[in-house]
Amino acid sequence: ITISINKNIRYSSFNPSKYTLNVHTASNSDYSSPFYITTPIYYVNGDPHLGHAYTSVVSDIIARFWTLDNRKVYFLTGTDEHGQKVEQSAMKLNNINNLNSIDLTKQFVDKMSNKFRSLSKALNLSNNDFIRTTEDRHKQAVQHLWKVLEDNNYIYLGSYEGWYSVRDEAFYGESELVNGKAPTGADVEWVKEESYFFRLSAFSKKLLDYYESNPDFIYPKGRRNEVVAFVNQEGGLKDLSISRTTFQWGIPVPNNNKHVIYVWLDALTNYLSALGYPDYKNSDLKDFWPASLHIVGKDILRFHAIYWPAFLMAANIELPKRVFAHGWWTKNGEKMSKSLGNVIDPLELIDKYGLDNFRYFLIAEVNFGNDGDFSDESISQRINSDLANDIGNLYQRVLIFISKHSQSIIPQPD
């Protein structure tokens, strides 16, 4: 792509409506208090892809906007490194059937986490911290939260029998399966094992009341309706299995090393552990919690809008102000997947089109919250039409005006 400014091109009108991320809609704030924004922590079973870049860039733009507005901002991203899927990926990489060495899995997650950290740098993110769930500060926070939930009588020991998706790291009821698979299309397997449970059933009405009194907690509103319908299903929410015994790679349950803590209870706690939880004297925790905005993909909204607030309610911790679930990206109209071989490497796009052009495309191409489709034609069109023509011509007009009327010097305001 060649971007050039041609003096003979007729200037087109500049249309701000093309720029589709509204930070006031995306965030819920009084515009003066400290602002805490997070991406989900990214699962390290595979390489970074376009979806990861999109979530990160959106979050970065919102963080930079509020920083320019002189707000105190904390922007967090990082990696989710525990769970059965990660352990299996490490086994596959090492071509072994029985992973007896925790060291091999640790080497695997170190390598993968570095790839996401490198992507953050390549995207020029302004994040304050990069949290890893294998860090001691995070493990201590997760185990502390477990003990609080246990002390508050929201955890009990039982046995689980039902459908589980390793890919989604999620449990599904029989009624949720579609053609024998998870709603996401992932394979499921029948699991039967001893498990600790969280009394999620105690929070159906509490969550519905909270959604009712805080209508802006979940955005967009269509996603909110989906969450409300799920919580409001006949019979209400079921208690949630929050430990596993069939693999080792996770944070041990306090006082019972046979169990590791369910990956989502582990992962969601990162939003607190990065701020120093459970040390309530920590200035970051005092200044920035509750979170102003969790940016997530629509596929993990249930965990952030149902499980996470229920965990926090049970621990008597204030809830985040807003969860915003954006859509998915497809490529040429097809869902991206490893099996189709159409997963997009964001680093290749940065090399091909340039960082600023790539970041601009991600934001301009899709109304925030909707699904988006990537093609080389669409990004080329955005660069040539919006940047070279609209903004490029505006830039040229301003420079010519300054050259003619101000001796090429930007005048000082009166």
Short mmCIF file of C-alpha atoms in Angstrom, two decimals:
data_model
loop_
_atom_site.label_atom_id
_atom_site.label_comp_id
_atom_site.label_asym_id
_atom_site.label_seq_id
_atom_site.Cartn_x
_atom_site.Cartn_y
_atom_site.Cartn_z
CA ILE A 1 0.00 0.00 0.00
CA THR A 2 1.36 3.39 -0.97
CA ILE A 3 -0.09 6.39 0.83
CA SER A 4 0.57 9.61 -1.05
CA ILE A 5 -0.82 13.12 -0.97
CA ASN A 6 -1.74 14.47 -4.38
CA LYS A 7 -2.30 18.24 -4.65
CA ASN A 8 -4.72 17.68 -7.53
CA ILE A 9 -7.09 15.46 -5.49
CA ARG A 10 -10.30 17.24 -4.59
CA TYR A 11 -10.69 17.55 -0.84
CA SER A 12 -13.45 15.38 0.56
CA SER A 13 -15.48 16.29 3.61
CA PHE A 14 -14.22 14.86 6.89
CA ASN A 15 -16.85 12.64 8.52
CA PRO A 16 -16.26 11.93 12.24
CA SER A 17 -19.14 9.43 12.29
CA LYS A 18 -16.83 6.91 10.62
CA TYR A 19 -14.90 6.52 13.84
CA THR A 20 -16.88 4.00 15.76
CA LEU A 21 -15.46 3.67 19.29
CA ASN A 22 -17.34 5.85 21.76
CA VAL A 23 -15.33 5.85 24.99
CA HIS A 24 -18.22 7.38 26.91
CA THR A 25 -20.48 4.48 25.92
CA ALA A 26 -17.74 1.92 26.49
CA SER A 27 -16.97 3.11 30.01
CA ASN A 28 -19.09 4.00 32.98
CA SER A 29 -17.55 6.82 34.97
CA ASP A 30 -17.90 10.16 36.62
CA TYR A 31 -14.99 11.34 34.42
CA SER A 32 -12.86 12.48 37.36
CA SER A 33 -12.19 9.41 39.55
CA PRO A 34 -9.28 7.02 38.87
CA PHE A 35 -9.97 4.79 35.88
CA TYR A 36 -9.07 1.07 35.88
CA ILE A 37 -9.42 -0.76 32.55
CA THR A 38 -8.56 -4.39 31.81
CA THR A 39 -8.32 -6.78 28.91
CA PRO A 40 -9.06 -10.41 29.68
CA ILE A 41 -5.87 -12.26 30.40
CA TYR A 42 -5.09 -14.28 27.29
CA TYR A 43 -4.98 -18.07 27.34
CA VAL A 44 -1.54 -19.36 26.38
CA ASN A 45 -2.51 -22.63 24.69
CA GLY A 46 -2.03 -20.97 21.27
CA ASP A 47 -0.27 -18.08 19.56
CA PRO A 48 -1.66 -14.53 19.68
CA HIS A 49 -4.18 -13.77 16.91
CA LEU A 50 -6.24 -10.91 15.52
CA GLY A 51 -8.85 -11.14 18.29
CA HIS A 52 -6.23 -10.63 20.98
CA ALA A 53 -4.85 -7.61 19.15
CA TYR A 54 -8.33 -6.12 18.76
CA THR A 55 -9.20 -6.34 22.45
CA SER A 56 -5.82 -4.89 23.40
CA VAL A 57 -5.97 -1.98 20.97
CA VAL A 58 -9.52 -1.05 21.97
CA SER A 59 -8.51 -1.04 25.63
CA ASP A 60 -5.38 0.96 24.89
CA ILE A 61 -7.32 3.64 23.02
CA ILE A 62 -9.76 4.05 25.91
CA ALA A 63 -6.88 4.17 28.41
CA ARG A 64 -5.03 6.80 26.34
CA PHE A 65 -8.18 8.89 25.95
CA TRP A 66 -8.72 9.17 29.69
CA THR A 67 -5.00 9.77 30.28
CA LEU A 68 -5.16 12.72 27.87
CA ASP A 69 -8.13 13.96 29.88
CA ASN A 70 -5.83 14.07 32.94
CA ARG A 71 -7.43 11.14 34.72
CA LYS A 72 -5.39 8.73 36.80
CA VAL A 73 -5.45 5.56 34.68
CA TYR A 74 -4.39 1.97 35.32
CA PHE A 75 -4.42 -0.34 32.30
CA LEU A 76 -3.92 -4.08 32.83
CA THR A 77 -3.33 -6.99 30.48
CA GLY A 78 -1.59 -10.34 30.85
CA THR A 79 -1.78 -14.10 30.38
CA ASP A 80 -3.88 -16.95 31.80
CA GLU A 81 -1.48 -19.89 32.19
CA HIS A 82 -3.22 -22.67 34.14
CA GLY A 83 -5.72 -25.38 33.25
CA GLN A 84 -6.11 -28.69 31.52
CA LYS A 85 -5.94 -27.24 28.02
CA VAL A 86 -2.56 -25.64 28.71
CA GLU A 87 -1.23 -28.87 30.20
CA GLN A 88 -2.40 -30.81 27.13
CA SER A 89 -0.82 -28.26 24.78
CA ALA A 90 2.50 -28.67 26.59
CA MET A 91 2.21 -32.45 26.32
CA LYS A 92 1.49 -32.24 22.61
CA LEU A 93 4.40 -29.89 22.00
CA ASN A 94 6.76 -32.27 23.79
CA ASN A 95 5.23 -35.29 22.00
CA ILE A 96 4.50 -37.19 25.21
CA ASN A 97 1.34 -38.84 26.49
CA ASN A 98 1.92 -38.49 30.21
CA LEU A 99 3.26 -35.21 31.50
CA ASN A 100 5.04 -35.96 34.76
CA SER A 101 7.23 -32.91 34.74
CA ILE A 102 5.73 -29.61 35.87
CA ASP A 103 8.94 -28.04 34.57
CA LEU A 104 8.01 -28.80 30.95
CA THR A 105 4.66 -27.06 31.32
CA LYS A 106 6.34 -24.09 33.01
CA GLN A 107 8.77 -23.81 30.10
CA PHE A 108 5.84 -23.91 27.70
CA VAL A 109 3.85 -21.15 29.44
CA ASP A 110 6.97 -18.98 29.81
CA LYS A 111 7.51 -19.18 26.06
CA MET A 112 3.88 -18.49 25.20
CA SER A 113 3.48 -15.66 27.69
CA ASN A 114 6.50 -13.95 26.17
CA LYS A 115 4.74 -14.03 22.80
CA PHE A 116 1.81 -12.10 24.23
CA ARG A 117 4.13 -9.68 26.00
CA SER A 118 5.93 -9.13 22.68
CA LEU A 119 2.58 -8.45 20.98
CA SER A 120 1.79 -5.82 23.62
CA LYS A 121 5.06 -4.08 22.82
CA ALA A 122 4.51 -4.41 19.06
CA LEU A 123 1.06 -2.81 19.44
CA ASN A 124 2.62 0.01 21.50
CA LEU A 125 0.19 -0.56 24.36
CA SER A 126 0.30 1.84 27.29
CA ASN A 127 -0.45 -0.87 29.89
CA ASN A 128 0.80 -0.28 33.44
CA ASP A 129 1.20 -3.96 34.23
CA PHE A 130 1.35 -7.39 32.61
CA ILE A 131 0.02 -10.01 35.02
CA ARG A 132 0.77 -13.73 34.80
CA THR A 133 -1.29 -16.29 36.71
CA THR A 134 1.88 -18.27 37.45
CA GLU A 135 3.31 -15.40 39.51
CA ASP A 136 3.46 -15.81 43.29
CA ARG A 137 1.53 -12.58 43.88
CA HIS A 138 -1.37 -13.99 41.90
CA LYS A 139 -1.29 -17.45 43.50
CA GLN A 140 -1.39 -15.88 46.96
CA ALA A 141 -4.36 -13.72 46.00
CA VAL A 142 -6.31 -16.67 44.55
CA GLN A 143 -5.74 -18.84 47.61
CA HIS A 144 -6.73 -15.97 49.90
CA LEU A 145 -9.97 -15.43 47.97
CA TRP A 146 -10.69 -19.17 48.19
CA LYS A 147 -10.29 -19.05 51.97
CA VAL A 148 -12.62 -16.04 52.20
CA LEU A 149 -15.29 -17.84 50.16
CA GLU A 150 -14.81 -20.94 52.27
CA ASP A 151 -15.02 -18.99 55.54
CA ASN A 152 -18.22 -17.35 54.29
CA ASN A 153 -19.70 -20.83 53.70
CA TYR A 154 -19.93 -20.54 49.91
CA ILE A 155 -17.65 -23.53 49.17
CA TYR A 156 -18.38 -27.19 49.93
CA LEU A 157 -16.91 -30.55 48.90
CA GLY A 158 -18.97 -32.87 46.69
CA SER A 159 -18.64 -34.74 43.39
CA TYR A 160 -19.23 -33.55 39.83
CA GLU A 161 -20.70 -35.54 37.00
CA GLY A 162 -21.49 -33.86 33.70
CA TRP A 163 -20.28 -32.39 30.42
CA TYR A 164 -17.02 -30.43 30.32
CA SER A 165 -15.26 -28.63 27.46
CA VAL A 166 -11.49 -28.63 27.75
CA ARG A 167 -11.21 -25.96 25.04
CA ASP A 168 -13.62 -23.60 26.79
CA GLU A 169 -12.57 -24.68 30.29
CA ALA A 170 -16.30 -24.65 31.07
CA PHE A 171 -19.05 -26.94 32.32
CA TYR A 172 -22.27 -27.28 30.31
CA GLY A 173 -25.69 -28.68 31.09
CA GLU A 174 -27.35 -31.20 28.80
CA SER A 175 -29.82 -28.56 27.59
CA GLU A 176 -26.98 -26.26 26.49
CA LEU A 177 -25.39 -28.74 24.08
CA VAL A 178 -25.89 -28.19 20.36
CA ASN A 179 -25.55 -31.34 18.25
CA GLY A 180 -23.55 -32.94 21.02
CA LYS A 181 -21.13 -30.04 21.36
CA ALA A 182 -20.74 -26.93 23.50
CA PRO A 183 -22.59 -23.77 22.35
CA THR A 184 -19.21 -22.51 21.11
CA GLY A 185 -18.78 -25.58 18.89
CA ALA A 186 -16.12 -27.10 21.16
CA ASP A 187 -16.03 -30.82 21.90
CA VAL A 188 -17.28 -31.91 25.33
CA GLU A 189 -16.43 -34.92 27.44
CA TRP A 190 -18.26 -36.60 30.31
CA VAL A 191 -16.45 -35.89 33.59
CA LYS A 192 -16.99 -37.58 36.94
CA GLU A 193 -14.74 -36.62 39.84
CA GLU A 194 -14.61 -35.29 43.38
CA SER A 195 -14.94 -31.53 43.33
CA TYR A 196 -15.38 -28.48 45.47
CA PHE A 197 -18.44 -26.42 44.59
CA PHE A 198 -19.25 -22.73 44.81
CA ARG A 199 -22.84 -22.00 45.89
CA LEU A 200 -23.70 -20.12 42.70
CA SER A 201 -27.36 -21.06 43.18
CA ALA A 202 -27.51 -18.61 46.08
CA PHE A 203 -26.91 -15.70 43.72
CA SER A 204 -29.61 -15.96 41.05
CA LYS A 205 -31.87 -13.35 42.63
CA LYS A 206 -28.98 -11.23 43.88
CA LEU A 207 -27.53 -11.01 40.38
CA LEU A 208 -30.90 -10.26 38.76
CA ASP A 209 -31.54 -7.54 41.33
CA TYR A 210 -28.08 -6.11 40.64
CA TYR A 211 -28.62 -6.10 36.88
CA GLU A 212 -31.96 -4.36 37.42
CA SER A 213 -30.55 -1.65 39.69
CA ASN A 214 -27.39 -1.24 37.56
CA PRO A 215 -28.64 -1.37 33.95
CA ASP A 216 -25.28 -0.19 32.59
CA PHE A 217 -23.29 -2.98 34.23
CA ILE A 218 -23.31 -5.09 31.04
CA TYR A 219 -22.89 -3.63 27.55
CA PRO A 220 -24.03 -3.77 24.80
CA LYS A 221 -27.63 -4.10 25.93
CA GLY A 222 -28.25 -7.10 23.68
CA ARG A 223 -25.55 -9.02 25.54
CA ARG A 224 -27.09 -7.91 28.82
CA ASN A 225 -30.37 -9.46 27.77
CA GLU A 226 -28.60 -12.77 27.05
CA VAL A 227 -27.04 -12.80 30.52
CA VAL A 228 -30.31 -11.96 32.25
CA ALA A 229 -32.07 -14.75 30.34
CA PHE A 230 -29.40 -17.26 31.37
CA VAL A 231 -29.57 -16.33 35.05
CA ASN A 232 -33.36 -16.25 34.90
CA GLN A 233 -33.65 -19.75 33.41
CA GLU A 234 -36.06 -22.20 35.01
CA GLY A 235 -34.62 -23.51 38.24
CA GLY A 236 -32.07 -20.68 38.46
CA LEU A 237 -28.31 -21.04 38.50
CA LYS A 238 -26.70 -24.32 39.49
CA ASP A 239 -23.79 -24.62 41.91
CA LEU A 240 -20.45 -24.37 40.11
CA SER A 241 -17.65 -26.93 40.25
CA ILE A 242 -14.53 -24.95 41.17
CA SER A 243 -11.79 -27.58 41.50
CA ARG A 244 -10.32 -30.42 39.44
CA THR A 245 -8.40 -33.56 40.35
CA THR A 246 -7.63 -35.03 36.90
CA PHE A 247 -4.64 -32.80 36.16
CA GLN A 248 -1.89 -31.02 38.11
CA TRP A 249 -1.27 -27.76 36.34
CA GLY A 250 -3.01 -25.18 38.49
CA ILE A 251 -3.05 -23.47 41.88
CA PRO A 252 -3.56 -26.00 44.69
CA VAL A 253 -6.67 -25.74 46.83
CA PRO A 254 -5.62 -24.59 50.32
CA ASN A 255 -5.27 -27.57 52.68
CA ASN A 256 -6.07 -30.12 49.94
CA ASN A 257 -3.32 -30.55 47.34
CA LYS A 258 -5.27 -33.26 45.51
CA HIS A 259 -7.36 -30.48 43.97
CA VAL A 260 -6.36 -27.55 41.77
CA ILE A 261 -8.55 -24.46 41.61
CA TYR A 262 -10.89 -24.14 38.63
CA VAL A 263 -9.19 -22.06 35.98
CA TRP A 264 -11.87 -19.34 35.85
CA LEU A 265 -11.83 -18.66 39.59
CA ASP A 266 -8.06 -18.51 39.22
CA ALA A 267 -8.08 -16.31 36.12
CA LEU A 268 -10.72 -13.78 37.13
CA THR A 269 -8.86 -12.99 40.33
CA ASN A 270 -6.09 -11.40 38.26
CA TYR A 271 -8.05 -8.14 38.21
CA LEU A 272 -7.53 -7.97 41.98
CA SER A 273 -4.11 -9.59 42.31
CA ALA A 274 -2.52 -7.06 39.94
CA LEU A 275 -3.55 -4.29 42.35
CA GLY A 276 -2.06 -6.01 45.39
CA TYR A 277 -5.07 -7.89 46.78
CA PRO A 278 -5.48 -8.92 49.58
CA ASP A 279 -3.35 -6.05 50.93
CA TYR A 280 -6.00 -3.36 51.34
CA LYS A 281 -3.29 -0.89 52.34
CA ASN A 282 -1.87 -1.11 48.81
CA SER A 283 -2.34 2.27 47.15
CA ASP A 284 -3.25 0.77 43.76
CA LEU A 285 -5.98 -1.38 45.30
CA LYS A 286 -7.35 1.61 47.22
CA ASP A 287 -7.22 3.93 44.21
CA PHE A 288 -8.41 1.71 41.37
CA TRP A 289 -10.81 -0.89 42.72
CA PRO A 290 -13.59 -1.36 41.75
CA ALA A 291 -12.57 -1.69 38.12
CA SER A 292 -14.07 0.91 35.81
CA LEU A 293 -14.23 -1.34 32.75
CA HIS A 294 -13.56 -4.98 31.86
CA ILE A 295 -13.24 -5.38 28.07
CA VAL A 296 -13.94 -8.99 27.01
CA GLY A 297 -14.94 -11.05 23.99
CA LYS A 298 -18.57 -12.11 23.84
CA ASP A 299 -17.61 -15.78 24.29
CA ILE A 300 -16.40 -15.17 27.86
CA LEU A 301 -19.13 -12.77 28.97
CA ARG A 302 -20.84 -15.40 31.14
CA PHE A 303 -17.73 -15.79 33.27
CA HIS A 304 -17.35 -12.02 33.74
CA ALA A 305 -21.00 -11.06 34.16
CA ILE A 306 -22.24 -14.04 36.23
CA TYR A 307 -19.43 -15.96 37.93
CA TRP A 308 -17.17 -12.98 38.67
CA PRO A 309 -19.79 -10.76 40.34
CA ALA A 310 -21.08 -13.79 42.29
CA PHE A 311 -17.56 -14.55 43.59
CA LEU A 312 -17.14 -10.90 44.57
CA MET A 313 -20.53 -10.71 46.28
CA ALA A 314 -19.68 -13.85 48.25
CA ALA A 315 -16.39 -12.29 49.35
CA ASN A 316 -18.02 -8.92 50.18
CA ILE A 317 -15.91 -7.15 47.56
CA GLU A 318 -17.33 -4.29 45.52
CA LEU A 319 -18.27 -5.18 41.93
CA PRO A 320 -16.69 -3.65 38.80
CA LYS A 321 -18.62 -0.80 37.23
CA ARG A 322 -18.99 -2.20 33.73
CA VAL A 323 -18.31 -5.26 31.57
CA PHE A 324 -18.27 -4.62 27.82
CA ALA A 325 -18.41 -7.63 25.49
CA HIS A 326 -17.26 -7.04 21.91
CA GLY A 327 -17.85 -9.28 18.91
CA TRP A 328 -15.68 -11.75 17.02
CA TRP A 329 -13.58 -11.33 13.91
CA THR A 330 -14.01 -13.53 10.86
CA LYS A 331 -11.83 -13.73 7.75
CA ASN A 332 -13.53 -13.36 4.38
CA GLY A 333 -16.79 -14.32 6.07
CA GLU A 334 -15.44 -17.50 7.72
CA LYS A 335 -14.78 -18.04 11.42
CA MET A 336 -11.05 -18.21 12.06
CA SER A 337 -9.70 -21.53 13.27
CA LYS A 338 -6.47 -23.50 13.24
CA SER A 339 -8.13 -26.35 11.33
CA LEU A 340 -9.09 -24.02 8.47
CA GLY A 341 -5.64 -22.47 8.46
CA ASN A 342 -7.01 -18.93 8.35
CA VAL A 343 -5.89 -17.60 11.74
CA ILE A 344 -4.41 -14.13 11.28
CA ASP A 345 -1.08 -13.24 12.88
CA PRO A 346 -1.28 -9.56 13.96
CA LEU A 347 2.51 -9.19 13.79
CA GLU A 348 2.41 -10.01 10.07
CA LEU A 349 -0.25 -7.34 9.52
CA ILE A 350 1.82 -4.78 11.42
CA ASP A 351 4.83 -5.60 9.23
CA LYS A 352 2.72 -5.39 6.06
CA TYR A 353 0.60 -2.29 6.72
CA GLY A 354 2.31 -0.42 9.56
CA LEU A 355 1.25 -0.17 13.20
CA ASP A 356 -0.83 3.01 13.09
CA ASN A 357 -2.67 1.87 9.97
CA PHE A 358 -3.41 -1.50 11.57
CA ARG A 359 -4.65 0.03 14.82
CA TYR A 360 -6.83 2.46 12.91
CA PHE A 361 -8.38 -0.30 10.82
CA LEU A 362 -9.35 -2.34 13.88
CA ILE A 363 -11.27 0.56 15.38
CA ALA A 364 -12.77 2.08 12.23
CA GLU A 365 -13.93 -1.11 10.55
CA VAL A 366 -16.42 -2.32 13.16
CA ASN A 367 -19.05 -0.63 15.30
CA PHE A 368 -17.79 -1.47 18.76
CA GLY A 369 -19.65 -4.48 20.12
CA ASN A 370 -20.48 -5.99 16.73
CA ASP A 371 -18.71 -8.78 14.84
CA GLY A 372 -16.18 -7.79 12.20
CA ASP A 373 -14.79 -9.34 9.04
CA PHE A 374 -11.16 -9.06 7.95
CA SER A 375 -9.89 -9.10 4.39
CA ASP A 376 -6.86 -7.55 2.76
CA GLU A 377 -9.22 -5.57 0.54
CA SER A 378 -11.02 -4.04 3.52
CA ILE A 379 -7.86 -2.87 5.29
CA SER A 380 -6.45 -1.47 2.02
CA GLN A 381 -9.69 0.42 1.45
CA ARG A 382 -9.63 1.89 4.94
CA ILE A 383 -6.05 3.06 4.59
CA ASN A 384 -6.49 4.59 1.15
CA SER A 385 -9.94 6.10 1.71
CA ASP A 386 -9.94 7.22 5.32
CA LEU A 387 -6.29 7.89 6.00
CA ALA A 388 -4.77 8.92 2.66
CA ASN A 389 -7.86 10.68 1.31
CA ASP A 390 -9.83 12.08 4.26
CA ILE A 391 -7.26 12.63 6.99
CA GLY A 392 -4.34 12.98 4.58
CA ASN A 393 -6.09 15.74 2.64
CA LEU A 394 -7.13 17.50 5.83
CA TYR A 395 -3.52 17.35 6.98
CA GLN A 396 -2.35 18.79 3.67
CA ARG A 397 -4.87 21.64 3.77
CA VAL A 398 -3.75 22.66 7.25
CA LEU A 399 -0.06 22.59 6.29
CA ILE A 400 -0.66 24.65 3.14
CA PHE A 401 -2.68 27.19 5.12
CA ILE A 402 0.07 27.52 7.73
CA SER A 403 2.70 27.82 5.01
CA LYS A 404 0.83 30.56 3.13
CA HIS A 405 -0.48 32.61 6.03
CA SER A 406 1.87 31.99 8.97
CA GLN A 407 5.30 31.69 7.36
CA SER A 408 5.22 27.93 8.09
CA ILE A 409 5.06 28.60 11.84
CA ILE A 410 2.15 27.45 13.97
CA PRO A 411 0.79 30.64 15.54
CA GLN A 412 0.48 30.94 19.30
CA PRO A 413 -3.08 31.39 20.59
CA ASP A 414 -3.97 34.77 22.06
#
